[in-house]
Amino acid sequence: MPWWSWIVIWTCLVLALIAVLVVSAWRLFRKAVAVFDELGTLGGKMELLDAAITEFDEKQAEFALLQKYSDVQAHRRRVRDASLARREARRAARLDRGRSLTRVDANSRRWFQAE
């Protein structure tokens, strides 16, 4: 093999290495930019969470053991009634949707009417 073939081989190898490094650096740069964008978004979400935490701290819940039994029972009844009402509303919405999907109004369909 002539001496200049080694120079060509090593030149191609070095150029391929440089190309791989440039592509890797570009991908790394794009990922870093995306990370910084997400960090900015995360900062906004953290502010909302901090506000929610301070609001939650202001509404300190009392332990049920330290309250009267009648108060705890009334609170539990209110929670259960609200849960049942939400469940019933979801059930009614599902039934209404099902009825609207299965109900056919023949007058609204033009292809049923004779021309």
Tab-separated table of N, CA and C in Angstrom:
chain	number	residue	atom	x	y	z
A	1	MET	N	0.857	-1.159	0.000
A	1	MET	CA	0.000	0.000	0.000
A	1	MET	C	0.908	1.227	0.000
A	2	PRO	N	0.632	2.166	-0.884
A	2	PRO	CA	1.505	3.353	-0.948
A	2	PRO	C	1.346	4.221	0.302
A	3	TRP	N	2.331	5.063	0.547
A	3	TRP	CA	2.364	5.888	1.756
A	3	TRP	C	1.232	6.908	1.791
A	4	TRP	N	0.803	7.417	0.644
A	4	TRP	CA	-0.234	8.448	0.624
A	4	TRP	C	-1.618	7.868	0.952
A	5	SER	N	-1.816	6.540	0.806
A	5	SER	CA	-3.106	5.946	1.147
A	5	SER	C	-3.372	6.049	2.649
A	6	TRP	N	-2.276	5.945	3.453
A	6	TRP	CA	-2.435	6.114	4.897
A	6	TRP	C	-2.871	7.542	5.241
A	7	ILE	N	-2.381	8.481	4.519
A	7	ILE	CA	-2.779	9.886	4.759
A	7	ILE	C	-4.254	10.077	4.400
A	8	VAL	N	-4.696	9.471	3.313
A	8	VAL	CA	-6.103	9.576	2.910
A	8	VAL	C	-7.011	8.886	3.947
A	9	ILE	N	-6.593	7.700	4.382
A	9	ILE	CA	-7.400	6.965	5.368
A	9	ILE	C	-7.522	7.761	6.652
A	10	TRP	N	-6.397	8.260	7.172
A	10	TRP	CA	-6.430	9.005	8.428
A	10	TRP	C	-7.162	10.337	8.284
A	11	THR	N	-7.075	10.946	7.143
A	11	THR	CA	-7.817	12.195	6.911
A	11	THR	C	-9.321	11.922	6.933
A	12	CYS	N	-9.744	10.837	6.284
A	12	CYS	CA	-11.173	10.479	6.293
A	12	CYS	C	-11.634	10.153	7.709
A	13	LEU	N	-10.798	9.423	8.456
A	13	LEU	CA	-11.169	9.092	9.821
A	13	LEU	C	-11.296	10.333	10.697
A	14	VAL	N	-10.368	11.265	10.564
A	14	VAL	CA	-10.417	12.497	11.357
A	14	VAL	C	-11.625	13.340	10.956
A	15	LEU	N	-11.925	13.424	9.670
A	15	LEU	CA	-13.105	14.182	9.220
A	15	LEU	C	-14.393	13.531	9.728
A	16	ALA	N	-14.448	12.191	9.722
A	16	ALA	CA	-15.623	11.501	10.248
A	16	ALA	C	-15.768	11.755	11.747
A	17	LEU	N	-14.645	11.753	12.478
A	17	LEU	CA	-14.681	12.048	13.907
A	17	LEU	C	-15.186	13.460	14.162
A	18	ILE	N	-14.695	14.412	13.395
A	18	ILE	CA	-15.132	15.802	13.556
A	18	ILE	C	-16.628	15.923	13.250
A	19	ALA	N	-17.100	15.229	12.197
A	19	ALA	CA	-18.524	15.277	11.854
A	19	ALA	C	-19.373	14.696	12.982
A	20	VAL	N	-18.943	13.575	13.553
A	20	VAL	CA	-19.693	12.963	14.654
A	20	VAL	C	-19.711	13.894	15.862
A	21	LEU	N	-18.588	14.522	16.163
A	21	LEU	CA	-18.531	15.447	17.292
A	21	LEU	C	-19.429	16.661	17.072
A	22	VAL	N	-19.456	17.187	15.859
A	22	VAL	CA	-20.305	18.349	15.564
A	22	VAL	C	-21.785	17.970	15.696
A	23	VAL	N	-22.160	16.815	15.150
A	23	VAL	CA	-23.560	16.386	15.243
A	23	VAL	C	-23.941	16.143	16.705
A	24	SER	N	-23.062	15.499	17.460
A	24	SER	CA	-23.345	15.257	18.879
A	24	SER	C	-23.459	16.564	19.655
A	25	ALA	N	-22.577	17.517	19.375
A	25	ALA	CA	-22.631	18.809	20.055
A	25	ALA	C	-23.923	19.543	19.708
A	26	TRP	N	-24.345	19.489	18.463
A	26	TRP	CA	-25.585	20.153	18.056
A	26	TRP	C	-26.791	19.536	18.769
A	27	ARG	N	-26.855	18.199	18.833
A	27	ARG	CA	-27.952	17.535	19.528
A	27	ARG	C	-27.942	17.881	21.014
A	28	LEU	N	-26.772	17.906	21.615
A	28	LEU	CA	-26.654	18.250	23.024
A	28	LEU	C	-27.100	19.688	23.273
A	29	PHE	N	-26.744	20.588	22.373
A	29	PHE	CA	-27.147	21.998	22.496
A	29	PHE	C	-28.674	22.116	22.418
A	30	ARG	N	-29.296	21.416	21.468
A	30	ARG	CA	-30.751	21.480	21.336
A	30	ARG	C	-31.436	20.926	22.577
A	31	LYS	N	-30.918	19.850	23.134
A	31	LYS	CA	-31.505	19.283	24.346
A	31	LYS	C	-31.334	20.232	25.523
A	32	ALA	N	-30.190	20.912	25.602
A	32	ALA	CA	-29.966	21.864	26.689
A	32	ALA	C	-30.945	23.036	26.587
A	33	VAL	N	-31.189	23.515	25.373
A	33	VAL	CA	-32.154	24.601	25.188
A	33	VAL	C	-33.548	24.144	25.607
A	34	ALA	N	-33.914	22.912	25.250
A	34	ALA	CA	-35.224	22.390	25.639
A	34	ALA	C	-35.330	22.266	27.161
A	35	VAL	N	-34.251	21.853	27.811
A	35	VAL	CA	-34.257	21.736	29.267
A	35	VAL	C	-34.461	23.102	29.913
A	36	PHE	N	-33.781	24.125	29.409
A	36	PHE	CA	-33.936	25.459	29.980
A	36	PHE	C	-35.343	26.007	29.758
A	37	ASP	N	-35.941	25.701	28.611
A	37	ASP	CA	-37.332	26.108	28.384
A	37	ASP	C	-38.262	25.433	29.384
A	38	GLU	N	-38.057	24.144	29.610
A	38	GLU	CA	-38.885	23.423	30.571
A	38	GLU	C	-38.651	23.920	31.996
A	39	LEU	N	-37.440	24.320	32.299
A	39	LEU	CA	-37.176	24.884	33.627
A	39	LEU	C	-37.949	26.181	33.834
A	40	GLY	N	-38.066	26.985	32.786
A	40	GLY	CA	-38.874	28.194	32.878
A	40	GLY	C	-40.335	27.870	33.139
A	41	THR	N	-40.851	26.861	32.447
A	41	THR	CA	-42.228	26.427	32.664
A	41	THR	C	-42.404	25.878	34.077
A	42	LEU	N	-41.409	25.133	34.525
A	42	LEU	CA	-41.464	24.562	35.864
A	42	LEU	C	-41.481	25.659	36.930
A	43	GLY	N	-40.758	26.749	36.677
A	43	GLY	CA	-40.769	27.865	37.621
A	43	GLY	C	-42.160	28.440	37.794
A	44	GLY	N	-42.888	28.574	36.688
A	44	GLY	CA	-44.267	29.059	36.768
A	44	GLY	C	-45.167	28.117	37.531
A	45	LYS	N	-44.972	26.820	37.312
A	45	LYS	CA	-45.787	25.835	38.030
A	45	LYS	C	-45.435	25.817	39.509
A	46	MET	N	-44.177	26.026	39.828
A	46	MET	CA	-43.766	26.054	41.233
A	46	MET	C	-44.395	27.238	41.962
A	47	GLU	N	-44.534	28.370	41.277
A	47	GLU	CA	-45.188	29.520	41.893
A	47	GLU	C	-46.644	29.192	42.223
A	48	LEU	N	-47.325	28.495	41.297
A	48	LEU	CA	-48.712	28.099	41.565
A	48	LEU	C	-48.781	27.119	42.735
A	49	LEU	N	-47.827	26.194	42.782
A	49	LEU	CA	-47.820	25.241	43.895
A	49	LEU	C	-47.541	25.936	45.227
A	50	ASP	N	-46.640	26.906	45.218
A	50	ASP	CA	-46.366	27.648	46.448
A	50	ASP	C	-47.608	28.383	46.933
A	51	ALA	N	-48.336	28.967	45.990
A	51	ALA	CA	-49.570	29.660	46.367
A	51	ALA	C	-50.589	28.668	46.929
A	52	ALA	N	-50.683	27.488	46.312
A	52	ALA	CA	-51.624	26.485	46.802
A	52	ALA	C	-51.211	25.977	48.184
A	53	ILE	N	-49.908	25.845	48.411
A	53	ILE	CA	-49.436	25.368	49.716
A	53	ILE	C	-49.745	26.388	50.801
A	54	THR	N	-49.512	27.669	50.506
A	54	THR	CA	-49.815	28.679	51.519
A	54	THR	C	-51.324	28.727	51.798
A	55	GLU	N	-52.133	28.536	50.740
A	55	GLU	CA	-53.584	28.514	50.943
A	55	GLU	C	-53.980	27.295	51.769
A	56	PHE	N	-53.334	26.168	51.516
A	56	PHE	CA	-53.629	24.950	52.269
A	56	PHE	C	-53.207	25.105	53.727
A	57	ASP	N	-52.066	25.755	53.965
A	57	ASP	CA	-51.604	25.956	55.334
A	57	ASP	C	-52.565	26.840	56.121
A	58	GLU	N	-53.199	27.793	55.419
A	58	GLU	CA	-54.138	28.673	56.089
A	58	GLU	C	-55.395	27.915	56.524
A	59	LYS	N	-55.755	26.882	55.760
A	59	LYS	CA	-56.939	26.093	56.099
A	59	LYS	C	-56.504	24.815	56.812
A	60	GLN	N	-55.911	24.953	57.952
A	60	GLN	CA	-55.460	23.785	58.706
A	60	GLN	C	-56.660	22.951	59.132
A	61	ALA	N	-56.639	21.704	58.793
A	61	ALA	CA	-57.724	20.802	59.165
A	61	ALA	C	-57.521	20.349	60.606
A	62	GLU	N	-58.616	20.282	61.313
A	62	GLU	CA	-58.552	19.800	62.681
A	62	GLU	C	-58.677	18.282	62.672
A	63	PHE	N	-58.063	17.652	63.643
A	63	PHE	CA	-58.152	16.209	63.743
A	63	PHE	C	-59.550	15.804	64.189
A	64	ALA	N	-60.032	14.706	63.634
A	64	ALA	CA	-61.366	14.233	63.985
A	64	ALA	C	-61.429	13.801	65.451
A	65	LEU	N	-60.305	13.366	65.994
A	65	LEU	CA	-60.296	12.941	67.386
A	65	LEU	C	-60.529	14.098	68.344
A	66	LEU	N	-60.204	15.318	67.892
A	66	LEU	CA	-60.329	16.472	68.763
A	66	LEU	C	-61.671	17.189	68.602
A	67	GLN	N	-62.519	16.718	67.694
A	67	GLN	CA	-63.815	17.345	67.468
A	67	GLN	C	-64.908	16.514	68.118
A	68	LYS	N	-66.083	17.119	68.203
A	68	LYS	CA	-67.228	16.386	68.739
A	68	LYS	C	-67.680	15.349	67.708
A	69	TYR	N	-68.212	14.273	68.213
A	69	TYR	CA	-68.661	13.194	67.330
A	69	TYR	C	-69.753	13.680	66.383
A	70	SER	N	-70.660	14.509	66.853
A	70	SER	CA	-71.764	14.988	66.015
A	70	SER	C	-71.234	15.859	64.866
A	71	ASP	N	-70.185	16.667	65.137
A	71	ASP	CA	-69.589	17.487	64.081
A	71	ASP	C	-68.925	16.620	63.020
A	72	VAL	N	-68.196	15.609	63.453
A	72	VAL	CA	-67.529	14.706	62.514
A	72	VAL	C	-68.557	13.944	61.699
A	73	GLN	N	-69.611	13.507	62.352
A	73	GLN	CA	-70.659	12.766	61.654
A	73	GLN	C	-71.353	13.659	60.624
A	74	ALA	N	-71.631	14.903	60.968
A	74	ALA	CA	-72.273	15.827	60.030
A	74	ALA	C	-71.356	16.111	58.844
A	75	HIS	N	-70.071	16.304	59.119
A	75	HIS	CA	-69.108	16.558	58.034
A	75	HIS	C	-69.034	15.344	57.105
A	76	ARG	N	-68.967	14.162	57.682
A	76	ARG	CA	-68.895	12.947	56.879
A	76	ARG	C	-70.158	12.781	56.047
A	77	ARG	N	-71.314	13.127	56.596
A	77	ARG	CA	-72.570	13.030	55.862
A	77	ARG	C	-72.576	14.011	54.683
A	78	ARG	N	-72.083	15.248	54.928
A	78	ARG	CA	-72.009	16.227	53.838
A	78	ARG	C	-71.088	15.744	52.712
A	79	VAL	N	-69.935	15.180	53.084
A	79	VAL	CA	-68.990	14.680	52.085
A	79	VAL	C	-69.617	13.537	51.296
A	80	ARG	N	-70.269	12.620	51.991
A	80	ARG	CA	-70.888	11.475	51.331
A	80	ARG	C	-72.016	11.932	50.408
A	81	ASP	N	-72.845	12.890	50.865
A	81	ASP	CA	-73.931	13.388	50.024
A	81	ASP	C	-73.399	14.087	48.775
A	82	ALA	N	-72.332	14.859	48.935
A	82	ALA	CA	-71.738	15.521	47.775
A	82	ALA	C	-71.183	14.498	46.795
A	83	SER	N	-70.561	13.453	47.315
A	83	SER	CA	-70.026	12.397	46.457
A	83	SER	C	-71.146	11.676	45.714
A	84	LEU	N	-72.211	11.375	46.416
A	84	LEU	CA	-73.355	10.722	45.766
A	84	LEU	C	-73.981	11.617	44.714
A	85	ALA	N	-74.062	12.914	44.992
A	85	ALA	CA	-74.633	13.844	44.016
A	85	ALA	C	-73.762	13.910	42.758
A	86	ARG	N	-72.436	13.957	42.936
A	86	ARG	CA	-71.542	13.961	41.764
A	86	ARG	C	-71.678	12.671	40.968
A	87	ARG	N	-71.743	11.553	41.680
A	87	ARG	CA	-71.879	10.258	41.014
A	87	ARG	C	-73.197	10.181	40.238
A	88	GLU	N	-74.273	10.670	40.832
A	88	GLU	CA	-75.581	10.663	40.167
A	88	GLU	C	-75.578	11.588	38.949
A	89	ALA	N	-74.905	12.738	39.064
A	89	ALA	CA	-74.831	13.665	37.929
A	89	ALA	C	-74.058	13.027	36.772
A	90	ARG	N	-72.968	12.328	37.080
A	90	ARG	CA	-72.205	11.646	36.029
A	90	ARG	C	-73.046	10.542	35.392
A	91	ARG	N	-73.796	9.809	36.208
A	91	ARG	CA	-74.654	8.738	35.697
A	91	ARG	C	-75.737	9.310	34.790
A	92	ALA	N	-76.354	10.413	35.213
A	92	ALA	CA	-77.398	11.042	34.401
A	92	ALA	C	-76.823	11.543	33.077
A	93	ALA	N	-75.607	12.102	33.121
A	93	ALA	CA	-74.985	12.581	31.890
A	93	ALA	C	-74.692	11.416	30.947
A	94	ARG	N	-74.234	10.292	31.491
A	94	ARG	CA	-73.983	9.117	30.648
A	94	ARG	C	-75.275	8.592	30.034
A	95	LEU	N	-76.341	8.565	30.846
A	95	LEU	CA	-77.629	8.087	30.316
A	95	LEU	C	-78.153	9.014	29.229
A	96	ASP	N	-78.056	10.320	29.434
A	96	ASP	CA	-78.509	11.277	28.422
A	96	ASP	C	-77.716	11.125	27.126
A	97	ARG	N	-76.420	10.936	27.266
A	97	ARG	CA	-75.580	10.755	26.074
A	97	ARG	C	-75.957	9.466	25.351
A	98	GLY	N	-76.187	8.405	26.108
A	98	GLY	CA	-76.589	7.141	25.495
A	98	GLY	C	-77.935	7.248	24.805
A	99	ARG	N	-78.863	7.954	25.440
A	99	ARG	CA	-80.174	8.130	24.819
A	99	ARG	C	-80.079	8.958	23.547
A	100	SER	N	-79.229	9.974	23.559
A	100	SER	CA	-79.100	10.803	22.357
A	100	SER	C	-78.421	10.033	21.228
A	101	LEU	N	-77.586	9.074	21.564
A	101	LEU	CA	-76.931	8.275	20.527
A	101	LEU	C	-77.862	7.223	19.936
A	102	THR	N	-78.790	6.723	20.721
A	102	THR	CA	-79.666	5.652	20.239
A	102	THR	C	-80.996	6.154	19.719
A	103	ARG	N	-81.361	7.395	19.970
A	103	ARG	CA	-82.628	7.955	19.527
A	103	ARG	C	-82.495	8.414	18.075
A	104	VAL	N	-83.467	8.044	17.249
A	104	VAL	CA	-83.454	8.438	15.845
A	104	VAL	C	-84.684	9.304	15.592
A	105	ASP	N	-84.445	10.472	15.057
A	105	ASP	CA	-85.534	11.353	14.678
A	105	ASP	C	-85.673	11.267	13.166
A	106	ALA	N	-86.728	10.609	12.697
A	106	ALA	CA	-86.891	10.348	11.264
A	106	ALA	C	-87.098	11.637	10.482
A	107	ASN	N	-87.648	12.663	11.105
A	107	ASN	CA	-87.888	13.907	10.382
A	107	ASN	C	-86.605	14.666	10.110
A	108	SER	N	-85.581	14.428	10.901
A	108	SER	CA	-84.351	15.180	10.701
A	108	SER	C	-83.479	14.577	9.606
A	109	ARG	N	-83.793	13.369	9.179
A	109	ARG	CA	-82.994	12.705	8.150
A	109	ARG	C	-83.627	12.968	6.784
A	110	ARG	N	-82.903	13.601	5.898
A	110	ARG	CA	-83.448	13.903	4.577
A	110	ARG	C	-83.486	12.655	3.695
A	111	TRP	N	-82.598	11.736	3.919
A	111	TRP	CA	-82.565	10.576	3.034
A	111	TRP	C	-83.692	9.589	3.329
A	112	PHE	N	-84.444	9.788	4.422
A	112	PHE	CA	-85.617	8.968	4.688
A	112	PHE	C	-86.842	9.522	3.950
A	113	GLN	N	-86.830	10.789	3.639
A	113	GLN	CA	-88.003	11.434	3.032
A	113	GLN	C	-87.990	11.251	1.528
A	114	ALA	N	-89.160	11.018	0.968
A	114	ALA	CA	-89.278	10.881	-0.477
A	114	ALA	C	-89.253	12.253	-1.126
A	115	GLU	N	-88.624	12.327	-2.235
A	115	GLU	CA	-88.508	13.627	-2.917
A	115	GLU	C	-89.607	13.823	-3.913
